[in-house]
Coordinates of N, CA and C in Angstrom, one line a residue:
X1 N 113.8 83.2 130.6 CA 114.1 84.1 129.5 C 113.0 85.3 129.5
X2 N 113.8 86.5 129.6 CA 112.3 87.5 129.4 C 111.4 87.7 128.4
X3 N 110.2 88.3 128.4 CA 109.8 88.0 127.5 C 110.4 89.3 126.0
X4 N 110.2 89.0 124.7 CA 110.4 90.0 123.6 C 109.3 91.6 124.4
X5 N 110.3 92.6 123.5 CA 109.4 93.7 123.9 C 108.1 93.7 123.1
X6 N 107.7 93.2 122.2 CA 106.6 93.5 121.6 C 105.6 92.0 121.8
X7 N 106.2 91.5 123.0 CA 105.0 89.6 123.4 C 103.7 90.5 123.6
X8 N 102.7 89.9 123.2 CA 100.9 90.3 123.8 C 100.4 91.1 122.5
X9 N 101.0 91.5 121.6 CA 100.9 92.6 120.7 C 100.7 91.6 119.3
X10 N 99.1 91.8 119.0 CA 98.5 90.9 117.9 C 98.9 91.7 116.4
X11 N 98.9 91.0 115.4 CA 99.6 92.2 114.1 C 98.2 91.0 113.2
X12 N 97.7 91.9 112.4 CA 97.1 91.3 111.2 C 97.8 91.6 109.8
X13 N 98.2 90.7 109.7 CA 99.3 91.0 108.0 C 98.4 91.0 106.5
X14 N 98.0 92.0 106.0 CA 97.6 91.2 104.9 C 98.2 92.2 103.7
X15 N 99.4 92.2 103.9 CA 100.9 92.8 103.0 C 101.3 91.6 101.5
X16 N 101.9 92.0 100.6 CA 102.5 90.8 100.0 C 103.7 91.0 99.4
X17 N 104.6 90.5 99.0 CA 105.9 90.6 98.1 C 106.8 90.7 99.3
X18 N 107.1 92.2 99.5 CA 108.1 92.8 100.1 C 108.3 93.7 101.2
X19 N 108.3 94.9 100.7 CA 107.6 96.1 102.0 C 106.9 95.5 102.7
X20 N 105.8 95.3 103.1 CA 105.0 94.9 104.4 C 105.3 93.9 104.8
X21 N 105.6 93.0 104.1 CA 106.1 91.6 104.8 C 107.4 91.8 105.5
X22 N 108.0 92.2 105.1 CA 109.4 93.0 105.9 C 109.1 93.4 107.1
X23 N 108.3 94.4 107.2 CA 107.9 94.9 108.3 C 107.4 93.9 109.0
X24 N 106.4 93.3 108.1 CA 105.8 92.0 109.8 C 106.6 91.1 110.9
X25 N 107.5 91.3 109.8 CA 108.8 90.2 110.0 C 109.3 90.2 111.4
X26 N 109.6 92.1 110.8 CA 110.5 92.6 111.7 C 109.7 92.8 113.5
X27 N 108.4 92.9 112.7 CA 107.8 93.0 114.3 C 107.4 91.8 115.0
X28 N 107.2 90.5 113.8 CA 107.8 89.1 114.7 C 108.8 88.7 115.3
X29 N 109.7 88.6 115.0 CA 110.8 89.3 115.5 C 111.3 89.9 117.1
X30 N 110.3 91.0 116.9 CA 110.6 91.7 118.6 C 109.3 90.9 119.1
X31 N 108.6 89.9 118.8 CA 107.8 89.4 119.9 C 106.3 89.4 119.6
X32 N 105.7 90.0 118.9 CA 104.2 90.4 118.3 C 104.3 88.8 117.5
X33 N 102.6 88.9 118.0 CA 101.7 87.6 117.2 C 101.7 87.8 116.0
X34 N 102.3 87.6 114.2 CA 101.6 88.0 113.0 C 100.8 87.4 112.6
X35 N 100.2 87.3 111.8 CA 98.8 86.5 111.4 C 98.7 86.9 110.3
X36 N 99.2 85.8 109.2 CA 99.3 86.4 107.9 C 97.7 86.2 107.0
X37 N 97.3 87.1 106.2 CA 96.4 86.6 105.4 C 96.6 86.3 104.1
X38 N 96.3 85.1 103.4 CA 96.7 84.9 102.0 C 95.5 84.8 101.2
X39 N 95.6 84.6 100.3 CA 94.4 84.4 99.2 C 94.2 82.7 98.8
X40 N 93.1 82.4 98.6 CA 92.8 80.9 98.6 C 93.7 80.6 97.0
X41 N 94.0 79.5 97.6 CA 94.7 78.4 96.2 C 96.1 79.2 95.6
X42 N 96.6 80.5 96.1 CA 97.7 80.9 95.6 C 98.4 81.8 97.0
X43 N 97.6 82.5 97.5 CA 98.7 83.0 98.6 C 99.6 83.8 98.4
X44 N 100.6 84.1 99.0 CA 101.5 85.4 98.7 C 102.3 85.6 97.3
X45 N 101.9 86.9 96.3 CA 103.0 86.1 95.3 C 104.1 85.5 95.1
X46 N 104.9 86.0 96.4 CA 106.2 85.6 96.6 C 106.5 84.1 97.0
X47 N 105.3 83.0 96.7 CA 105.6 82.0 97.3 C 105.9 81.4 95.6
X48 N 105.8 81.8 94.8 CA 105.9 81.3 93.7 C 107.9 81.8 93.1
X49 N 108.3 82.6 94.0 CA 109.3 83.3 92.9 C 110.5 82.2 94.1
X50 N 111.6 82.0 92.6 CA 112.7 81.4 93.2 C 113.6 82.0 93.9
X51 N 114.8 81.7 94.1 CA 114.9 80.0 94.1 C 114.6 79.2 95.0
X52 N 114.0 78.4 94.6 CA 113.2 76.6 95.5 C 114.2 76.4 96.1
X53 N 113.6 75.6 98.0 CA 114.6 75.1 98.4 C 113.0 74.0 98.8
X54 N 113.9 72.8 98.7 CA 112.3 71.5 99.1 C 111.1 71.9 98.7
X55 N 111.2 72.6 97.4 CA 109.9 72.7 97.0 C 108.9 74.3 97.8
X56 N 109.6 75.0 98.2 CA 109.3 75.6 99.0 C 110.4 77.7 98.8
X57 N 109.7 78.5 98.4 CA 110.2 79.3 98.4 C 111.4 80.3 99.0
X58 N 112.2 80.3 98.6 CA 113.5 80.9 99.5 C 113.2 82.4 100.0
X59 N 112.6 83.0 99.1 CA 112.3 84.2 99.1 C 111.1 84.7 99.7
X60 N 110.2 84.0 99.8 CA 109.4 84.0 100.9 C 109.6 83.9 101.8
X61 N 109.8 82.5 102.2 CA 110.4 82.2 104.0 C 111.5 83.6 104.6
X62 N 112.0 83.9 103.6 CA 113.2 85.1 103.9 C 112.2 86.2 104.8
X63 N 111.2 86.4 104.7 CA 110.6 87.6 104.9 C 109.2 87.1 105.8
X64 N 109.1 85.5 105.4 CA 108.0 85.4 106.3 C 108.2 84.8 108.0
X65 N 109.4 84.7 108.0 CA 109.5 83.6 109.4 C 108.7 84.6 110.3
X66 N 108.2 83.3 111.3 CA 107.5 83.6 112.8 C 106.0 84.1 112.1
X67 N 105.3 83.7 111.3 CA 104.1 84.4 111.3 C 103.4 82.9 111.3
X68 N 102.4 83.3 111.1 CA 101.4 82.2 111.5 C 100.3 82.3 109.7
X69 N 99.9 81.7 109.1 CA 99.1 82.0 108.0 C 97.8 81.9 107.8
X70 N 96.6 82.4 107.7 CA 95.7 82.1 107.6 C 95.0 82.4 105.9
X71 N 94.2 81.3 105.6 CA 93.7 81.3 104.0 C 92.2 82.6 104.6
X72 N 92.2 83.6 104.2 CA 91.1 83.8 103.6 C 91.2 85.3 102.2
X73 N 89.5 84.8 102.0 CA 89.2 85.5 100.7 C 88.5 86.7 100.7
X74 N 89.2 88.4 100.7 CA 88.5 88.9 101.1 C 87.2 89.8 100.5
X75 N 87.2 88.8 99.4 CA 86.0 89.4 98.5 C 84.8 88.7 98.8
X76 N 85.1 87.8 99.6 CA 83.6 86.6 100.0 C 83.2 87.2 101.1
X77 N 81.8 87.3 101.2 CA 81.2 87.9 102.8 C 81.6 87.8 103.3
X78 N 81.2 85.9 103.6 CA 81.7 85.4 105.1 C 83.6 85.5 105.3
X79 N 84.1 85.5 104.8 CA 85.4 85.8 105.0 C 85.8 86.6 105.3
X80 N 85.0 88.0 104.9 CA 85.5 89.7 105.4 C 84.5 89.6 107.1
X81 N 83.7 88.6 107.4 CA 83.5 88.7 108.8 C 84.3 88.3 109.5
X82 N 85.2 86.4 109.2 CA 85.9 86.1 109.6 C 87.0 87.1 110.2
X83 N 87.3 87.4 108.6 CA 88.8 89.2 109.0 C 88.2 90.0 110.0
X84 N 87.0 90.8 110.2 CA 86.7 91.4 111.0 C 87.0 91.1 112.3
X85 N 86.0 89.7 112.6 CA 86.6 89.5 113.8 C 88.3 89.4 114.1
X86 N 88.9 89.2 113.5 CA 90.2 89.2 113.6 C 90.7 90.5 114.3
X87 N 90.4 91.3 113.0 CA 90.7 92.7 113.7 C 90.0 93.2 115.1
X88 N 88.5 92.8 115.3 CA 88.6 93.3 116.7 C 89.4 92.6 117.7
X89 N 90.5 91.8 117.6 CA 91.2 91.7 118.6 C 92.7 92.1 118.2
X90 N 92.7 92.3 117.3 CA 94.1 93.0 116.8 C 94.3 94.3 117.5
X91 N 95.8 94.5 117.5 CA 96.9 95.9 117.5 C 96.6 96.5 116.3
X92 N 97.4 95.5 115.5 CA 98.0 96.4 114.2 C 97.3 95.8 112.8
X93 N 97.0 96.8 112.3 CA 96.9 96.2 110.5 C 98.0 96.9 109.8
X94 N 98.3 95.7 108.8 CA 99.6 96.1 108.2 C 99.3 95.9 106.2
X95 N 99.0 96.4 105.4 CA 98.9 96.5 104.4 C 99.7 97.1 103.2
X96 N 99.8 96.8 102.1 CA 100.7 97.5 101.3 C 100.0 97.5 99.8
X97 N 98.5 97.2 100.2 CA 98.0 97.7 98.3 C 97.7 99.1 97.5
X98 N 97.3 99.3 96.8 CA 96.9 100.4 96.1 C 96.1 101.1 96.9
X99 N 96.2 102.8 96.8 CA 95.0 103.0 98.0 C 94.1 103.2 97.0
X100 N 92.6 102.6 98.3 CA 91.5 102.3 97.9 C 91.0 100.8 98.2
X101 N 92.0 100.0 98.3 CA 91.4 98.9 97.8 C 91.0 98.2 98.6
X102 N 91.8 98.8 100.0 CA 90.2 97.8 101.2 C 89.5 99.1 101.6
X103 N 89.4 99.8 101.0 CA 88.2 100.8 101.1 C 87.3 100.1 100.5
X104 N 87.1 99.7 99.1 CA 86.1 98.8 98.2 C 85.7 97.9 98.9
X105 N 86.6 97.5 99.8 CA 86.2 95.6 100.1 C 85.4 96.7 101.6
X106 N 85.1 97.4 101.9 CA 84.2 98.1 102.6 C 85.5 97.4 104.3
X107 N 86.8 97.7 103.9 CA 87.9 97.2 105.0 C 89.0 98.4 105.8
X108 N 88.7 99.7 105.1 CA 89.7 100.6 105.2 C 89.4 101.1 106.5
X109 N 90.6 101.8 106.3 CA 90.7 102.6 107.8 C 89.6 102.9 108.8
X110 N 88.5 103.8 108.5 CA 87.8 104.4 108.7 C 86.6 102.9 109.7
X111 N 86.6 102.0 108.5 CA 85.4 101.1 108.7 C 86.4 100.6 109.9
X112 N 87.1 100.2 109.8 CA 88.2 99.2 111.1 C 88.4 99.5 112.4
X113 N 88.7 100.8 112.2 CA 88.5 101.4 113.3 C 87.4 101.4 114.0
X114 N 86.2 101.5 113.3 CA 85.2 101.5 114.2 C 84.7 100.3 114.6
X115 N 85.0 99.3 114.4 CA 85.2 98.2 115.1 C 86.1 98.0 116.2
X116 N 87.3 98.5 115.9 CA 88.5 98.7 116.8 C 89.2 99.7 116.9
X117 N 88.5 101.0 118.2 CA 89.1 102.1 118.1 C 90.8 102.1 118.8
X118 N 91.2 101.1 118.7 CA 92.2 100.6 119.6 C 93.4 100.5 118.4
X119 N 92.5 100.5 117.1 CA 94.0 99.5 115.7 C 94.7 100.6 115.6
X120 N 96.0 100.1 115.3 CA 97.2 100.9 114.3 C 96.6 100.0 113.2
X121 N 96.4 101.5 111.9 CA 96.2 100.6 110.2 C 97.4 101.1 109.8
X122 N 98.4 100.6 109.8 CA 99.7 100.7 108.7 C 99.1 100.5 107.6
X123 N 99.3 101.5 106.4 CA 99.6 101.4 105.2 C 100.7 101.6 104.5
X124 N 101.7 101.0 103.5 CA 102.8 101.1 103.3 C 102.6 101.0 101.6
X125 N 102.7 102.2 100.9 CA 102.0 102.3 99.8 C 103.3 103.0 98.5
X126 N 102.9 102.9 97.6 CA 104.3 103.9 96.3 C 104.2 105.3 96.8
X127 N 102.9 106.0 97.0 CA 103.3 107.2 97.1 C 102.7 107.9 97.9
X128 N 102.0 107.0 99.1 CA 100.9 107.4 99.9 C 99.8 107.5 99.6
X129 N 98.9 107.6 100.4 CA 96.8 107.6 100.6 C 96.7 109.0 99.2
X130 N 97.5 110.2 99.6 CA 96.9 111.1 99.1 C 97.7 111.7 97.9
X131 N 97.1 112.5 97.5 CA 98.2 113.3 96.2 C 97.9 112.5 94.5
X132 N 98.5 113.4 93.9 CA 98.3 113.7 92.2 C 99.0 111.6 91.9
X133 N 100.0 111.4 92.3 CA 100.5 110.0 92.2 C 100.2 108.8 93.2
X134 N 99.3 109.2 93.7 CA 98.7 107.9 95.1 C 98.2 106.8 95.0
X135 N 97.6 106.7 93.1 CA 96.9 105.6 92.6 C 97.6 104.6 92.0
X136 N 98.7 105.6 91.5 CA 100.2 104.8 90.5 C 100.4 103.7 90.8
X137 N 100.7 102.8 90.3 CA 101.5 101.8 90.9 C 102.9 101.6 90.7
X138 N 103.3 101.3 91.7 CA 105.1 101.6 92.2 C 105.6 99.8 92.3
X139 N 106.9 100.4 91.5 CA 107.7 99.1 92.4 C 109.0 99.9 92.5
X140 N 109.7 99.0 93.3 CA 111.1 99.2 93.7 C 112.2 100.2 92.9
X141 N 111.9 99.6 91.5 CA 113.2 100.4 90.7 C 112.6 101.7 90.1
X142 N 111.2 101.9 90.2 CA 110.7 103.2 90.1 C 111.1 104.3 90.9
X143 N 110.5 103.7 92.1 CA 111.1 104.7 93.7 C 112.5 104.6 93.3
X144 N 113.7 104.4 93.1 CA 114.8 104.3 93.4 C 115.3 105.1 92.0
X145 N 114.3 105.9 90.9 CA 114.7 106.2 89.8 C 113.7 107.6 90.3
X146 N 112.6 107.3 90.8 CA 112.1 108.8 90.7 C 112.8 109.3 92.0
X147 N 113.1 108.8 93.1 CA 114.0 109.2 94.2 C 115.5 109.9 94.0
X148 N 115.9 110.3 92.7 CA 117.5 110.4 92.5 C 118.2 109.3 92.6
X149 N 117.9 108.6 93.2 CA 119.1 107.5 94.0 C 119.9 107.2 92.8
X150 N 119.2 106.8 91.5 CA 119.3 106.1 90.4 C 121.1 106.4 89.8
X151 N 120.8 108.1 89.9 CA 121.4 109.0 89.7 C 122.5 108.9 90.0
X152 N 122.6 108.8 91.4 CA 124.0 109.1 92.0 C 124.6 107.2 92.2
X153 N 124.5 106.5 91.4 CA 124.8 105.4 92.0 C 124.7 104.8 90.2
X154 N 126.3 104.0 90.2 CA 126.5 103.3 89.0 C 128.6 103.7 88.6
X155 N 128.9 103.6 87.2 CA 130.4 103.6 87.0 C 130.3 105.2 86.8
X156 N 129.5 105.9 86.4 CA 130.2 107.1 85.7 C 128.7 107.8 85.6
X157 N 129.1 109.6 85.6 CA 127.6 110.2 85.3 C 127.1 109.9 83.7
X158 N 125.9 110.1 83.8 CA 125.0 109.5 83.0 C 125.0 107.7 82.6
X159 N 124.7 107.5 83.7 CA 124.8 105.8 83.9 C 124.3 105.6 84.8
X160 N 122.5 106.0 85.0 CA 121.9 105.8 86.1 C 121.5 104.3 86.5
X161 N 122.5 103.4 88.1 CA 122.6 102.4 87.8 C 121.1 101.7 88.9
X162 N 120.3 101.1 89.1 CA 119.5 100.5 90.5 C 120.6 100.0 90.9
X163 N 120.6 100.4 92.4 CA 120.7 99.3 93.7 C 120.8 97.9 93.6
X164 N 121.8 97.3 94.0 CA 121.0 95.8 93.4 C 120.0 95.2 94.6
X165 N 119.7 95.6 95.8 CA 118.8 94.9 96.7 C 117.6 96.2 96.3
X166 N 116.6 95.5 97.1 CA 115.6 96.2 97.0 C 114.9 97.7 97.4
X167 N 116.0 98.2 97.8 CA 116.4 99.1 98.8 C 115.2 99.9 99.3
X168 N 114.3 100.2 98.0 CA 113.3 101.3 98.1 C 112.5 100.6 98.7
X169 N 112.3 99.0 98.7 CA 111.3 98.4 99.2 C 111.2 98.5 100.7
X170 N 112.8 98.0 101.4 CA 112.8 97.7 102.5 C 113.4 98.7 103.7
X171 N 113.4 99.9 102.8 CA 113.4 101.6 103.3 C 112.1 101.7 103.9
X172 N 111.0 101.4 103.0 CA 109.7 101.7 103.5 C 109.5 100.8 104.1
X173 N 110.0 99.5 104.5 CA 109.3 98.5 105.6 C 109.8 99.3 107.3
X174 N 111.2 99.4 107.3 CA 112.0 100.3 108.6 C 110.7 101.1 108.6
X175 N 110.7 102.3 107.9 CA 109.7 103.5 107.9 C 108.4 103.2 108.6
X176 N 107.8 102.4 107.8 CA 106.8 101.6 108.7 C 106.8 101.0 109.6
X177 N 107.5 100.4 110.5 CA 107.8 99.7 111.5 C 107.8 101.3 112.9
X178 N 108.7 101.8 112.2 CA 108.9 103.3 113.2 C 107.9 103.6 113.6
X179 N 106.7 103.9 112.4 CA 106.0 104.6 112.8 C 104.7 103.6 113.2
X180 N 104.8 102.6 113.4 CA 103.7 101.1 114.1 C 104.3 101.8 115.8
X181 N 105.5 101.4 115.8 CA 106.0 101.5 117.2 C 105.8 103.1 117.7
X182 N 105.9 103.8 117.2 CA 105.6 105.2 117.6 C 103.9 105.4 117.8
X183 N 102.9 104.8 117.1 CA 101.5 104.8 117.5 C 101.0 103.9 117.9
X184 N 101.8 102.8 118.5 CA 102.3 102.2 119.5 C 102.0 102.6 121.0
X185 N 103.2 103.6 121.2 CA 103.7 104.1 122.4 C 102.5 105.4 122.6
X186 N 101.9 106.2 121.7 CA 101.5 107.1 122.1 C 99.8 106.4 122.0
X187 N 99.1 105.3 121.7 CA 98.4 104.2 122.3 C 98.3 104.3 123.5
X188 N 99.8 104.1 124.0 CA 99.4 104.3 125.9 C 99.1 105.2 126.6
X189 N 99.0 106.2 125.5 CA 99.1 107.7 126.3 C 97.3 107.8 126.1
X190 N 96.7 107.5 124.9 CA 95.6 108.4 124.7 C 94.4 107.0 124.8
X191 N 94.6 106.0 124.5 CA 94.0 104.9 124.4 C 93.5 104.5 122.8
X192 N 93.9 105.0 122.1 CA 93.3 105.1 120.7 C 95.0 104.8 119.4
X193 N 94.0 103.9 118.5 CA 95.1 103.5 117.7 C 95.3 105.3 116.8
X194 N 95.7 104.6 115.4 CA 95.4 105.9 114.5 C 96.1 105.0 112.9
X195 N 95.6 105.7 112.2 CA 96.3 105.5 110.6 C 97.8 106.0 110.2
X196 N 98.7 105.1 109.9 CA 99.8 105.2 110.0 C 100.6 105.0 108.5
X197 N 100.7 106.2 107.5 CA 100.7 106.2 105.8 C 102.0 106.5 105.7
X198 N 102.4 105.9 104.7 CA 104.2 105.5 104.9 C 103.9 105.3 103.3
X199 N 104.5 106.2 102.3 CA 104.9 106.5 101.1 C 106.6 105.7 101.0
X200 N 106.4 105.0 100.1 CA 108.0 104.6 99.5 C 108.7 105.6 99.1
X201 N 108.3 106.5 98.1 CA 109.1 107.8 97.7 C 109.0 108.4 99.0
X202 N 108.3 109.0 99.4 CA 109.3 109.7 101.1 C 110.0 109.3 101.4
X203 N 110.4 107.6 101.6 CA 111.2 107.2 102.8 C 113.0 107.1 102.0
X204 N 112.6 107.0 100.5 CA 113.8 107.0 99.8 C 114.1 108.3 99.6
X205 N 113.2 109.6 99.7 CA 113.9 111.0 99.4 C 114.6 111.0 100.7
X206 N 114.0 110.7 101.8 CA 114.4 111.1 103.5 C 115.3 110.5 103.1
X207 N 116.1 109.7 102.8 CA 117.7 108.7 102.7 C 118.4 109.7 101.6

């Protein structure tokens, strides 16, 4: 059997819910190692939301198959060295929190990289790194209401209806994946990873 196009290609996941985990999925999937990170004693929120099958979340597993999980805590020293070393053998970092927040944990792009001038840092964020709304915090039916979408979708005008899947979420997982695989390929060209910022409202205006 040949091998997947993405076999040899390490991914560090430390995404949660939706968007990023989507994407990791997706690039488990074509063949990449994921290596999820969780938080001690609770782990992804999504392991908690139903509905249970054997005790065991449906909605999770949905998004997490083929990854591999590891517990750490990345507010504890020794843990952010553990992560470190992680990342110097990694491809990809894949994240989806608030920007800033593994800037704080002294984890962002900038510091990563110089450990590994080689990473793609996916970040997959509400409104992107930069700009007047970059701190906000977004979910799904927001993007999908500040996007128009809201608008053109339901029985009748003024009956702005949501989507019923997550749409805005897993718009921005595709988006992200594109652009992992696009700094990716141009990786081979230059030898150098690069920062790769993927806004939910862009990827739902672009649709």
């Amino acid at each position: 059997m040949a091998e997947k196009p993405l076999a040899g290609i390490k991914v560090i996941d430390v995404s949660r819910v939706l968007a990023g985990p989507y994407a990791t999925m997706l690039l488990a999937d074509m063949g990449a190692e994921v290596i999820k990170i969780e938080r001690p004693g609770q782990g992804d929120d999504s392991r908690n939301f139903g509905p249970f099958i054997n005790g065991k979340s449906a909605y999770f597993m949905s998004v997490n198959r083929g990854k591999k999980s590891v517990v750490l805590d990345l507010k504890d020293p020794e843990d952010r060295e553990r992560f470190k070393d992680l990342i110097r053998q990694a491809d990809v970092l894949v994240e989806n929190f608030r920007p800033g927040a593994m800037e704080r944990l002294g984890l962002g792009y900038d510091s990563l990289s110089a450990l590994n001038p080689r990473l793609i840092y996916a970040a997959c964020s509400g409104f992107g790194q930069q700009g007047p709304y970059s701190l906000k915090p977004a979910y799904d039916i927001i993007i999908q209401a500040m996007s128009g979408l809201m608008s053109i979708t339901g029985p009748g005008p003024g009956q702005p209806t949501r989507v019923g899947t997550s749409i805005a979420d897993l718009v921005a997982a595709l988006f992200t994946v594109i652009g992992i695989l696009a700094a990716l390929n141009d990786r081979n060209r230059t030898g150098l990873g690069q920062m790769v910022d993927v806004a939910m409202l862009d990827c739902q205006l672009a649709l």
